[in-house]
Amino acid sequence: MTTTDEKKAVGTTAALMVRNGMRVGLGSGTTVAYLIDALGSRHVDASYVASSPATATAARAAGLRLEEADEWAHLDLAIDGADQVGEDGWIAKGAGGALTREKVICAAASRYVVIIDSTKLVSTIGSPIALELLDFGLAATLARLQGVSLRLSERTPNGGVLADFRGEIPNVEEFADRLAATPGVIEHGLFAPAMIDEVLVARDSTVESLTRPL
Amino acid sequence: MTTTDEKKAVGTTAALMVRNGMRVGLGSGTTVAYLIDALGSRHVDASYVASSPATATAARAAGLRLEEADEWAHLDLAIDGADQVGEDGWIAKGAGGALTREKVICAAASRYVVIIDSTKLVSTIGSPIALELLDFGLAATLARLQGVSLRLSERTPNGGVLADFRGEIPNVEEFADRLAATPGVIEHGLFAPAMIDEVLVARDSTVESLTRPL
């Protein structure tokens, strides 16, 4: 299977997790786009929360019913892609820039499922690590966070700016804690193993769960 | 001395720390207002970064020269008030709602000085603890953060919303770490001892340093 085939396969498989009456969070990215296509074909009576303008547009085009951003207090399920899935269970996200809302959606969901093609599996998480930074004091925040460069892109929907850390990460947990405690960092792209309920990976002609048998 | 006298005394004393050529961060609140008054009378050739619109307005009125928000990468000094200063060195801030920018300013400064009247000294930090929350997923974030209620106020300059935690805090460091790692929390009002270089407190007719003799 090509990477595109794998993305399509895992997106289609994950769509089967959505049941009538569920409120479901949708991540962002190319694999989630295949998930949205598959959900549009299934005609399940569910409602959805989008993590990015691109996902909202795709979901509307597929005929999915979107919740307004501020009216939901809980999600039954959330499904999202990832840039890297490490053997230790840590995940890196944010290449697409939607990391902050994706993490809010992750935290709000009873079940958070990550869907990836096999190229996303890594032995240990490495850089780049995506960051959303506060505009106020940005030059000072960048001066303290060594190895972080701004992306040339517009503001996020949260009013922040996107950046990427490049460098060594000797201990991913310590690095995540340090980023979380750094003033001026709105969010970082590292998701701890405890936040993730299941990883579905498409490999060769199968979709397998790294957590438990499907 | 009344509390007002104490605020004036500590603000006036702290103003003496500002020297020609310094770039200085200014916190927010009533004690900082006295600091700004004193700085306006001193005619030091320094430039300033304001943590809130109210501070910016007061600084301009006092004739202080303000830096534009994004053009500074480092502060020589920052001076700010606090709501609570605990015996263990932890500090709680944010009653005025400027906590996020105050913390960015704190982190950017070579020397961070907290100025308080004696009513702010507490044995251990208690609630309320101020929070700035992301608007996206707000209902879900509030549902997870038990004991947190929104303030009835407009958006912050960062686009976030203000809230306060009320409840028991058995371990302030663990609580701060948990808040920092919670998706949807832009910033919290707890400042760790390592972030603070000096606390000046006005008590009776003196201003004393809790860190070293003045």
Short mmCIF file of C-alpha atoms in Angstrom, two decimals:
data_model
loop_
_atom_site.label_atom_id
_atom_site.label_comp_id
_atom_site.label_asym_id
_atom_site.label_seq_id
_atom_site.Cartn_x
_atom_site.Cartn_y
_atom_site.Cartn_z
CA MET A 1 0.00 0.00 0.00
CA THR A 2 1.10 3.54 -0.64
CA THR A 3 1.00 6.08 2.16
CA THR A 4 -2.14 7.52 0.60
CA ASP A 5 -3.75 4.06 0.59
CA GLU A 6 -2.82 3.62 4.23
CA LYS A 7 -4.31 6.98 5.20
CA LYS A 8 -7.51 6.10 3.41
CA ALA A 9 -7.65 2.66 5.02
CA VAL A 10 -7.16 3.88 8.57
CA GLY A 11 -9.56 6.81 8.08
CA THR A 12 -12.24 4.49 6.76
CA THR A 13 -11.73 2.03 9.62
CA ALA A 14 -11.91 4.77 12.25
CA ALA A 15 -15.17 6.06 10.78
CA LEU A 16 -16.78 2.81 11.93
CA MET A 17 -16.24 3.88 15.56
CA VAL A 18 -18.77 6.69 15.26
CA ARG A 19 -22.28 5.70 16.39
CA ASN A 20 -25.65 7.38 16.47
CA GLY A 21 -25.98 10.06 19.11
CA MET A 22 -22.27 10.60 19.60
CA ARG A 23 -20.59 14.00 19.77
CA VAL A 24 -17.24 13.52 18.04
CA GLY A 25 -14.13 15.68 17.87
CA LEU A 26 -12.30 15.80 14.56
CA GLY A 27 -8.59 16.50 14.30
CA SER A 28 -6.91 17.97 11.25
CA GLY A 29 -4.70 16.85 8.39
CA THR A 30 -4.74 14.55 5.41
CA THR A 31 -5.62 11.34 7.27
CA VAL A 32 -8.53 13.06 9.01
CA ALA A 33 -9.68 14.22 5.58
CA TYR A 34 -10.16 10.55 4.61
CA LEU A 35 -11.98 9.96 7.89
CA ILE A 36 -14.35 12.82 7.05
CA ASP A 37 -14.97 11.40 3.58
CA ALA A 38 -15.85 8.04 5.10
CA LEU A 39 -18.11 9.63 7.73
CA GLY A 40 -19.92 11.53 4.99
CA SER A 41 -20.76 8.21 3.31
CA ARG A 42 -21.98 6.54 6.49
CA HIS A 43 -24.94 8.79 7.37
CA VAL A 44 -24.57 8.26 11.12
CA ASP A 45 -26.65 10.59 13.30
CA ALA A 46 -23.71 12.16 15.13
CA SER A 47 -22.52 15.71 15.68
CA TYR A 48 -18.97 16.95 15.29
CA VAL A 49 -16.52 19.53 16.65
CA ALA A 50 -13.78 20.67 14.28
CA SER A 51 -10.23 21.46 15.41
CA SER A 52 -9.46 23.78 12.50
CA PRO A 53 -11.12 25.87 9.80
CA ALA A 54 -9.93 23.33 7.17
CA THR A 55 -11.59 20.45 9.02
CA ALA A 56 -14.79 22.48 9.49
CA THR A 57 -14.93 23.21 5.76
CA ALA A 58 -14.33 19.56 4.83
CA ALA A 59 -16.90 18.35 7.37
CA ARG A 60 -19.56 20.72 6.06
CA ALA A 61 -18.79 19.65 2.49
CA ALA A 62 -19.27 16.01 3.55
CA GLY A 63 -22.65 16.84 5.09
CA LEU A 64 -21.56 16.37 8.71
CA ARG A 65 -23.38 18.35 11.41
CA LEU A 66 -20.99 20.67 13.29
CA GLU A 67 -21.45 21.87 16.86
CA GLU A 68 -20.74 25.48 17.62
CA ALA A 69 -17.38 25.90 19.34
CA ASP A 70 -18.60 26.97 22.76
CA GLU A 71 -21.72 24.88 23.28
CA TRP A 72 -20.25 21.48 24.06
CA ALA A 73 -18.83 20.40 27.40
CA HIS A 74 -17.93 16.82 26.55
CA LEU A 75 -17.07 14.65 23.56
CA ASP A 76 -17.80 10.93 23.38
CA LEU A 77 -14.97 10.32 20.98
CA ALA A 78 -12.24 12.22 19.18
CA ILE A 79 -10.23 11.01 16.21
CA ASP A 80 -7.07 12.71 15.03
CA GLY A 81 -3.92 12.13 13.06
CA ALA A 82 -0.33 12.57 14.25
CA ASP A 83 3.07 13.50 12.88
CA GLN A 84 5.02 11.03 15.01
CA VAL A 85 3.99 8.11 17.22
CA GLY A 86 6.84 6.89 19.42
CA GLU A 87 7.38 3.41 20.81
CA ASP A 88 7.02 4.81 24.32
CA GLY A 89 3.50 6.03 23.53
CA TRP A 90 4.32 9.73 23.20
CA ILE A 91 2.86 11.47 20.17
CA ALA A 92 3.91 14.63 18.33
CA LYS A 93 1.37 16.70 16.46
CA GLY A 94 1.04 20.16 15.02
CA ALA A 95 2.70 20.17 11.60
CA GLY A 96 -0.63 21.50 10.33
CA GLY A 97 -0.78 24.15 13.04
CA ALA A 98 -3.98 23.03 14.79
CA LEU A 99 -2.25 21.57 17.86
CA THR A 100 -3.87 23.76 20.50
CA ARG A 101 -7.45 23.02 19.53
CA GLU A 102 -6.58 19.40 18.83
CA LYS A 103 -5.30 19.08 22.40
CA VAL A 104 -8.40 20.73 23.87
CA ILE A 105 -10.52 18.28 21.87
CA CYS A 106 -8.32 15.38 23.04
CA ALA A 107 -8.76 16.37 26.68
CA ALA A 108 -12.52 16.76 26.31
CA ALA A 109 -13.08 13.32 24.79
CA SER A 110 -13.92 10.13 26.67
CA ARG A 111 -11.99 8.25 24.03
CA TYR A 112 -9.14 9.70 21.97
CA VAL A 113 -8.09 7.69 18.95
CA VAL A 114 -5.05 8.50 16.82
CA ILE A 115 -5.02 7.32 13.21
CA ILE A 116 -1.80 7.10 11.23
CA ASP A 117 -0.13 5.59 8.24
CA SER A 118 2.93 3.48 8.95
CA THR A 119 5.42 6.23 8.08
CA LYS A 120 4.45 8.02 11.33
CA LEU A 121 5.83 5.30 13.59
CA VAL A 122 9.17 6.31 15.12
CA SER A 123 11.40 4.75 17.74
CA THR A 124 11.62 7.98 19.74
CA ILE A 125 10.00 11.37 19.25
CA GLY A 126 12.32 13.89 17.62
CA SER A 127 12.14 17.41 16.32
CA PRO A 128 10.53 19.40 14.88
CA ILE A 129 8.07 19.95 17.74
CA ALA A 130 5.29 22.41 16.97
CA LEU A 131 4.48 25.26 19.35
CA GLU A 132 1.79 27.89 19.54
CA LEU A 133 3.18 31.06 21.09
CA LEU A 134 1.64 34.19 22.52
CA ASP A 135 2.18 37.25 20.36
CA PHE A 136 2.93 39.44 23.39
CA GLY A 137 6.62 39.28 24.21
CA LEU A 138 7.26 37.01 21.25
CA ALA A 139 10.86 38.12 20.67
CA ALA A 140 11.65 37.50 24.34
CA THR A 141 9.97 34.09 24.32
CA LEU A 142 11.95 33.07 21.21
CA ALA A 143 15.18 34.32 22.80
CA ARG A 144 14.60 32.05 25.80
CA LEU A 145 13.40 29.01 23.85
CA GLN A 146 16.58 28.15 22.02
CA GLY A 147 16.18 26.32 18.73
CA VAL A 148 12.68 27.62 18.03
CA SER A 149 11.88 29.36 14.76
CA LEU A 150 8.66 31.05 13.70
CA ARG A 151 6.60 29.75 10.82
CA LEU A 152 5.83 32.19 8.06
CA SER A 153 2.10 31.96 8.37
CA GLU A 154 -0.85 33.90 9.59
CA ARG A 155 -2.22 33.89 13.12
CA THR A 156 -3.99 30.82 14.44
CA PRO A 157 -7.73 31.05 15.16
CA ASN A 158 -6.66 31.48 18.83
CA GLY A 159 -4.66 34.60 18.01
CA GLY A 160 -1.31 32.87 18.60
CA VAL A 161 1.62 32.34 16.28
CA LEU A 162 3.12 29.02 15.19
CA ALA A 163 6.72 27.97 15.66
CA ASP A 164 8.85 24.82 15.63
CA PHE A 165 11.58 23.59 17.92
CA ARG A 166 14.50 21.85 16.25
CA GLY A 167 17.15 20.18 18.33
CA GLU A 168 17.92 17.29 20.62
CA ILE A 169 15.21 15.97 22.97
CA PRO A 170 16.98 13.74 25.50
CA ASN A 171 13.81 13.21 27.59
CA VAL A 172 10.46 13.88 25.99
CA GLU A 173 8.50 14.05 29.27
CA GLU A 174 10.87 16.59 30.80
CA PHE A 175 10.83 18.58 27.58
CA ALA A 176 7.02 18.63 27.51
CA ASP A 177 6.86 19.72 31.16
CA ARG A 178 9.35 22.49 30.51
CA LEU A 179 7.41 23.76 27.49
CA ALA A 180 4.13 23.66 29.43
CA ALA A 181 5.66 25.75 32.22
CA THR A 182 7.23 28.31 29.88
CA PRO A 183 5.46 31.69 29.92
CA GLY A 184 4.50 32.70 26.39
CA VAL A 185 3.91 29.11 25.25
CA ILE A 186 0.17 28.65 24.68
CA GLU A 187 0.54 24.99 23.76
CA HIS A 188 3.05 22.45 22.48
CA GLY A 189 2.60 19.50 20.16
CA LEU A 190 3.61 16.71 22.54
CA PHE A 191 0.79 14.44 23.73
CA ALA A 192 1.52 12.19 26.70
CA PRO A 193 0.72 8.47 26.55
CA ALA A 194 -1.97 8.86 29.24
CA MET A 195 -3.94 11.20 26.94
CA ILE A 196 -4.27 8.59 24.18
CA ASP A 197 -6.68 5.68 24.32
CA GLU A 198 -5.87 3.98 21.06
CA VAL A 199 -3.57 4.23 18.06
CA LEU A 200 -4.75 2.76 14.77
CA VAL A 201 -2.03 2.25 12.21
CA ALA A 202 -2.41 1.17 8.62
CA ARG A 203 0.41 -1.08 7.55
CA ASP A 204 0.55 -3.19 4.41
CA SER A 205 -3.02 -4.28 3.81
CA THR A 206 -4.27 -4.15 7.39
CA VAL A 207 -5.28 -1.64 10.00
CA GLU A 208 -4.07 -2.66 13.42
CA SER A 209 -4.53 -1.24 16.90
CA LEU A 210 -1.39 -0.61 18.91
CA THR A 211 -3.45 -0.69 22.08
CA ARG A 212 -5.70 -3.71 21.83
CA PRO A 213 -6.96 -6.03 19.07
CA LEU A 214 -9.72 -4.48 17.00
CA MET B 1 0.75 52.87 58.08
CA THR B 2 -2.41 52.17 56.17
CA THR B 3 -2.36 49.71 53.30
CA THR B 4 -2.42 52.65 50.92
CA ASP B 5 0.60 54.17 52.67
CA GLU B 6 2.40 50.86 52.41
CA LYS B 7 1.67 50.55 48.68
CA LYS B 8 2.96 54.05 48.12
CA ALA B 9 6.09 53.42 50.19
CA VAL B 10 7.04 50.19 48.43
CA GLY B 11 6.25 51.61 44.99
CA THR B 12 8.43 54.64 45.67
CA THR B 13 11.27 52.48 46.97
CA ALA B 14 11.13 50.16 43.95
CA ALA B 15 11.30 53.14 41.59
CA LEU B 16 14.85 53.74 42.83
CA MET B 17 15.91 50.44 41.22
CA VAL B 18 15.39 51.84 37.72
CA ARG B 19 18.56 53.29 36.18
CA ASN B 20 19.40 55.10 32.96
CA GLY B 21 19.39 52.88 29.90
CA MET B 22 17.29 50.10 31.43
CA ARG B 23 14.37 48.43 29.69
CA VAL B 24 11.86 47.74 32.47
CA GLY B 25 8.72 45.61 32.59
CA LEU B 26 5.79 47.01 34.55
CA GLY B 27 3.17 44.80 36.16
CA SER B 28 -0.38 45.89 36.93
CA GLY B 29 -2.48 46.88 39.91
CA THR B 30 -2.69 49.55 42.57
CA THR B 31 0.83 49.12 43.95
CA VAL B 32 2.32 49.33 40.47
CA ALA B 33 0.30 52.54 39.99
CA TYR B 34 2.31 54.11 42.84
CA LEU B 35 5.51 52.80 41.27
CA ILE B 36 4.56 54.50 38.00
CA ASP B 37 3.83 57.78 39.80
CA ALA B 38 7.25 57.65 41.42
CA LEU B 39 8.97 56.79 38.12
CA GLY B 40 7.25 59.76 36.50
CA SER B 41 8.81 62.07 39.10
CA ARG B 42 12.31 60.60 38.72
CA HIS B 43 13.00 61.44 35.06
CA VAL B 44 15.24 58.40 34.53
CA ASP B 45 16.15 57.69 30.91
CA ALA B 46 14.60 54.21 30.80
CA SER B 47 12.05 52.52 28.54
CA TYR B 48 9.12 50.42 29.69
CA VAL B 49 6.95 47.47 28.67
CA ALA B 50 3.40 47.43 30.06
CA SER B 51 1.61 44.23 31.09
CA SER B 52 -1.89 45.65 30.64
CA PRO B 53 -3.78 48.46 28.93
CA ALA B 54 -4.33 50.12 32.34
CA THR B 55 -0.60 50.14 33.06
CA ALA B 56 0.15 51.47 29.56
CA THR B 57 -2.32 54.32 30.07
CA ALA B 58 -0.90 55.20 33.49
CA ALA B 59 2.67 55.01 32.20
CA ARG B 60 1.92 57.33 29.29
CA ALA B 61 0.18 59.76 31.65
CA ALA B 62 3.29 59.77 33.85
CA GLY B 63 5.47 60.57 30.85
CA LEU B 64 7.23 57.18 30.71
CA ARG B 65 8.49 55.95 27.34
CA LEU B 66 6.81 52.68 26.32
CA GLU B 67 8.31 50.04 24.04
CA GLU B 68 6.11 48.48 21.43
CA ALA B 69 4.96 45.00 22.44
CA ASP B 70 6.91 42.96 19.92
CA GLU B 71 10.17 44.82 19.59
CA TRP B 72 11.94 43.83 22.81
CA ALA B 73 13.69 40.51 23.42
CA HIS B 74 14.96 41.14 26.93
CA LEU B 75 14.16 43.24 30.00
CA ASP B 76 16.78 44.36 32.50
CA LEU B 77 14.26 44.55 35.30
CA ALA B 78 10.57 43.95 35.91
CA ILE B 79 8.56 45.16 38.88
CA ASP B 80 5.11 43.85 39.70
CA GLY B 81 2.63 43.51 42.53
CA ALA B 82 1.08 40.29 43.85
CA ASP B 83 -2.13 39.09 45.45
CA GLN B 84 -0.46 36.62 47.80
CA VAL B 85 3.16 35.96 48.79
CA GLY B 86 3.57 32.68 50.65
CA GLU B 87 6.23 31.82 53.21
CA ASP B 88 7.52 29.10 50.86
CA GLY B 89 8.24 31.73 48.19
CA TRP B 90 5.31 30.93 45.88
CA ILE B 91 3.33 33.91 44.67
CA ALA B 92 -0.22 34.20 43.39
CA LYS B 93 -1.19 36.90 40.92
CA GLY B 94 -3.97 37.71 38.53
CA ALA B 95 -6.79 39.33 40.50
CA GLY B 96 -6.50 42.18 37.99
CA GLY B 97 -6.56 39.79 35.05
CA ALA B 98 -3.12 40.60 33.58
CA LEU B 99 -1.46 37.36 34.74
CA THR B 100 -0.44 36.02 31.32
CA ARG B 101 1.43 39.11 30.17
CA GLU B 102 2.81 39.64 33.67
CA LYS B 103 4.30 36.15 33.55
CA VAL B 104 5.81 36.71 30.09
CA ILE B 105 7.38 39.91 31.40
CA CYS B 106 8.62 38.08 34.50
CA ALA B 107 10.29 35.41 32.37
CA ALA B 108 11.90 37.97 30.08
CA ALA B 109 13.49 39.99 32.89
CA SER B 110 16.99 39.52 34.28
CA ARG B 111 15.64 40.63 37.63
CA TYR B 112 12.02 40.24 38.73
CA VAL B 113 10.99 42.21 41.80
CA VAL B 114 7.64 41.84 43.54
CA ILE B 115 6.34 44.78 45.56
CA ILE B 116 3.60 44.33 48.15
CA ASP B 117 1.95 45.82 51.16
CA SER B 118 2.00 43.68 54.30
CA THR B 119 -1.57 42.38 53.84
CA LYS B 120 -0.34 40.22 50.92
CA LEU B 121 1.88 38.03 53.10
CA VAL B 122 0.27 34.64 53.73
CA SER B 123 1.50 31.46 55.37
CA THR B 124 0.48 29.30 52.40
CA ILE B 125 -1.03 30.19 49.03
CA GLY B 126 -4.77 29.62 48.89
CA SER B 127 -7.59 30.22 46.47
CA PRO B 128 -8.75 32.05 44.47
CA ILE B 129 -6.15 31.29 41.80
CA ALA B 130 -6.59 33.24 38.59
CA LEU B 131 -6.59 31.50 35.21
CA GLU B 132 -6.65 32.63 31.62
CA LEU B 133 -8.51 30.10 29.49
CA LEU B 134 -8.81 29.50 25.79
CA ASP B 135 -12.22 30.39 24.40
CA PHE B 136 -12.29 27.28 22.20
CA GLY B 137 -13.75 24.35 24.14
CA LEU B 138 -14.35 26.57 27.16
CA ALA B 139 -17.32 24.62 28.50
CA ALA B 140 -15.31 21.40 28.31
CA THR B 141 -12.29 22.96 30.00
CA LEU B 142 -14.48 24.28 32.82
CA ALA B 143 -16.13 20.86 33.19
CA ARG B 144 -12.71 19.24 33.70
CA LEU B 145 -11.27 21.93 35.95
CA GLN B 146 -13.50 21.48 38.96
CA GLY B 147 -14.00 24.53 41.15
CA VAL B 148 -13.29 27.05 38.41
CA SER B 149 -15.75 29.82 37.62
CA LEU B 150 -15.64 32.39 34.84
CA ARG B 151 -15.32 36.08 35.55
CA LEU B 152 -17.96 38.32 34.09
CA SER B 153 -15.58 40.44 32.07
CA GLU B 154 -14.52 41.04 28.53
CA ARG B 155 -11.78 39.18 26.71
CA THR B 156 -8.17 39.72 27.68
CA PRO B 157 -5.86 41.45 25.19
CA ASN B 158 -4.65 37.91 24.33
CA GLY B 159 -8.15 36.83 23.31
CA GLY B 160 -8.57 34.55 26.33
CA VAL B 161 -11.15 34.60 29.10
CA LEU B 162 -10.51 34.99 32.83
CA ALA B 163 -11.58 32.54 35.51
CA ASP B 164 -10.79 31.71 39.13
CA PHE B 165 -10.22 28.43 40.91
CA ARG B 166 -11.69 28.17 44.41
CA GLY B 167 -10.96 25.16 46.56
CA GLU B 168 -8.26 23.35 48.50
CA ILE B 169 -4.65 23.42 47.27
CA PRO B 170 -2.82 20.69 49.21
CA ASN B 171 0.41 21.13 47.21
CA VAL B 172 0.93 24.35 45.28
CA GLU B 173 3.73 23.01 43.05
CA GLU B 174 1.72 19.98 41.96
CA PHE B 175 -1.30 22.20 41.39
CA ALA B 176 0.73 24.63 39.25
CA ASP B 177 2.17 21.74 37.20
CA ARG B 178 -1.29 20.29 36.67
CA LEU B 179 -2.70 23.63 35.52
CA ALA B 180 0.25 24.20 33.16
CA ALA B 181 -0.32 20.78 31.56
CA THR B 182 -4.09 21.23 31.19
CA PRO B 183 -5.19 21.81 27.59
CA GLY B 184 -7.28 24.98 27.36
CA VAL B 185 -5.36 26.75 30.13
CA ILE B 186 -3.35 29.58 28.55
CA GLU B 187 -1.80 30.58 31.86
CA HIS B 188 -2.31 30.40 35.62
CA GLY B 189 -1.53 32.92 38.34
CA LEU B 190 0.99 30.86 40.33
CA PHE B 191 4.61 32.02 40.12
CA ALA B 192 7.27 29.59 41.36
CA PRO B 193 9.96 30.77 43.82
CA ALA B 194 12.67 30.31 41.18
CA MET B 195 11.01 32.95 38.99
CA ILE B 196 11.28 35.68 41.65
CA ASP B 197 14.50 37.49 42.49
CA GLU B 198 13.28 39.75 45.25
CA VAL B 199 10.18 40.59 47.26
CA LEU B 200 9.89 44.07 48.74
CA VAL B 201 7.28 44.43 51.47
CA ALA B 202 6.15 47.60 53.18
CA ARG B 203 5.44 47.01 56.83
CA ASP B 204 4.94 49.63 59.52
CA SER B 205 7.23 52.49 58.53
CA THR B 206 9.81 50.47 56.61
CA VAL B 207 10.25 48.72 53.31
CA GLU B 208 12.13 45.47 53.72
CA SER B 209 13.45 42.89 51.31
CA LEU B 210 12.45 39.31 51.97
CA THR B 211 15.41 38.16 49.92
CA ARG B 212 18.39 40.15 51.08
CA PRO B 213 18.99 43.39 53.01
CA LEU B 214 18.35 46.47 50.89
#
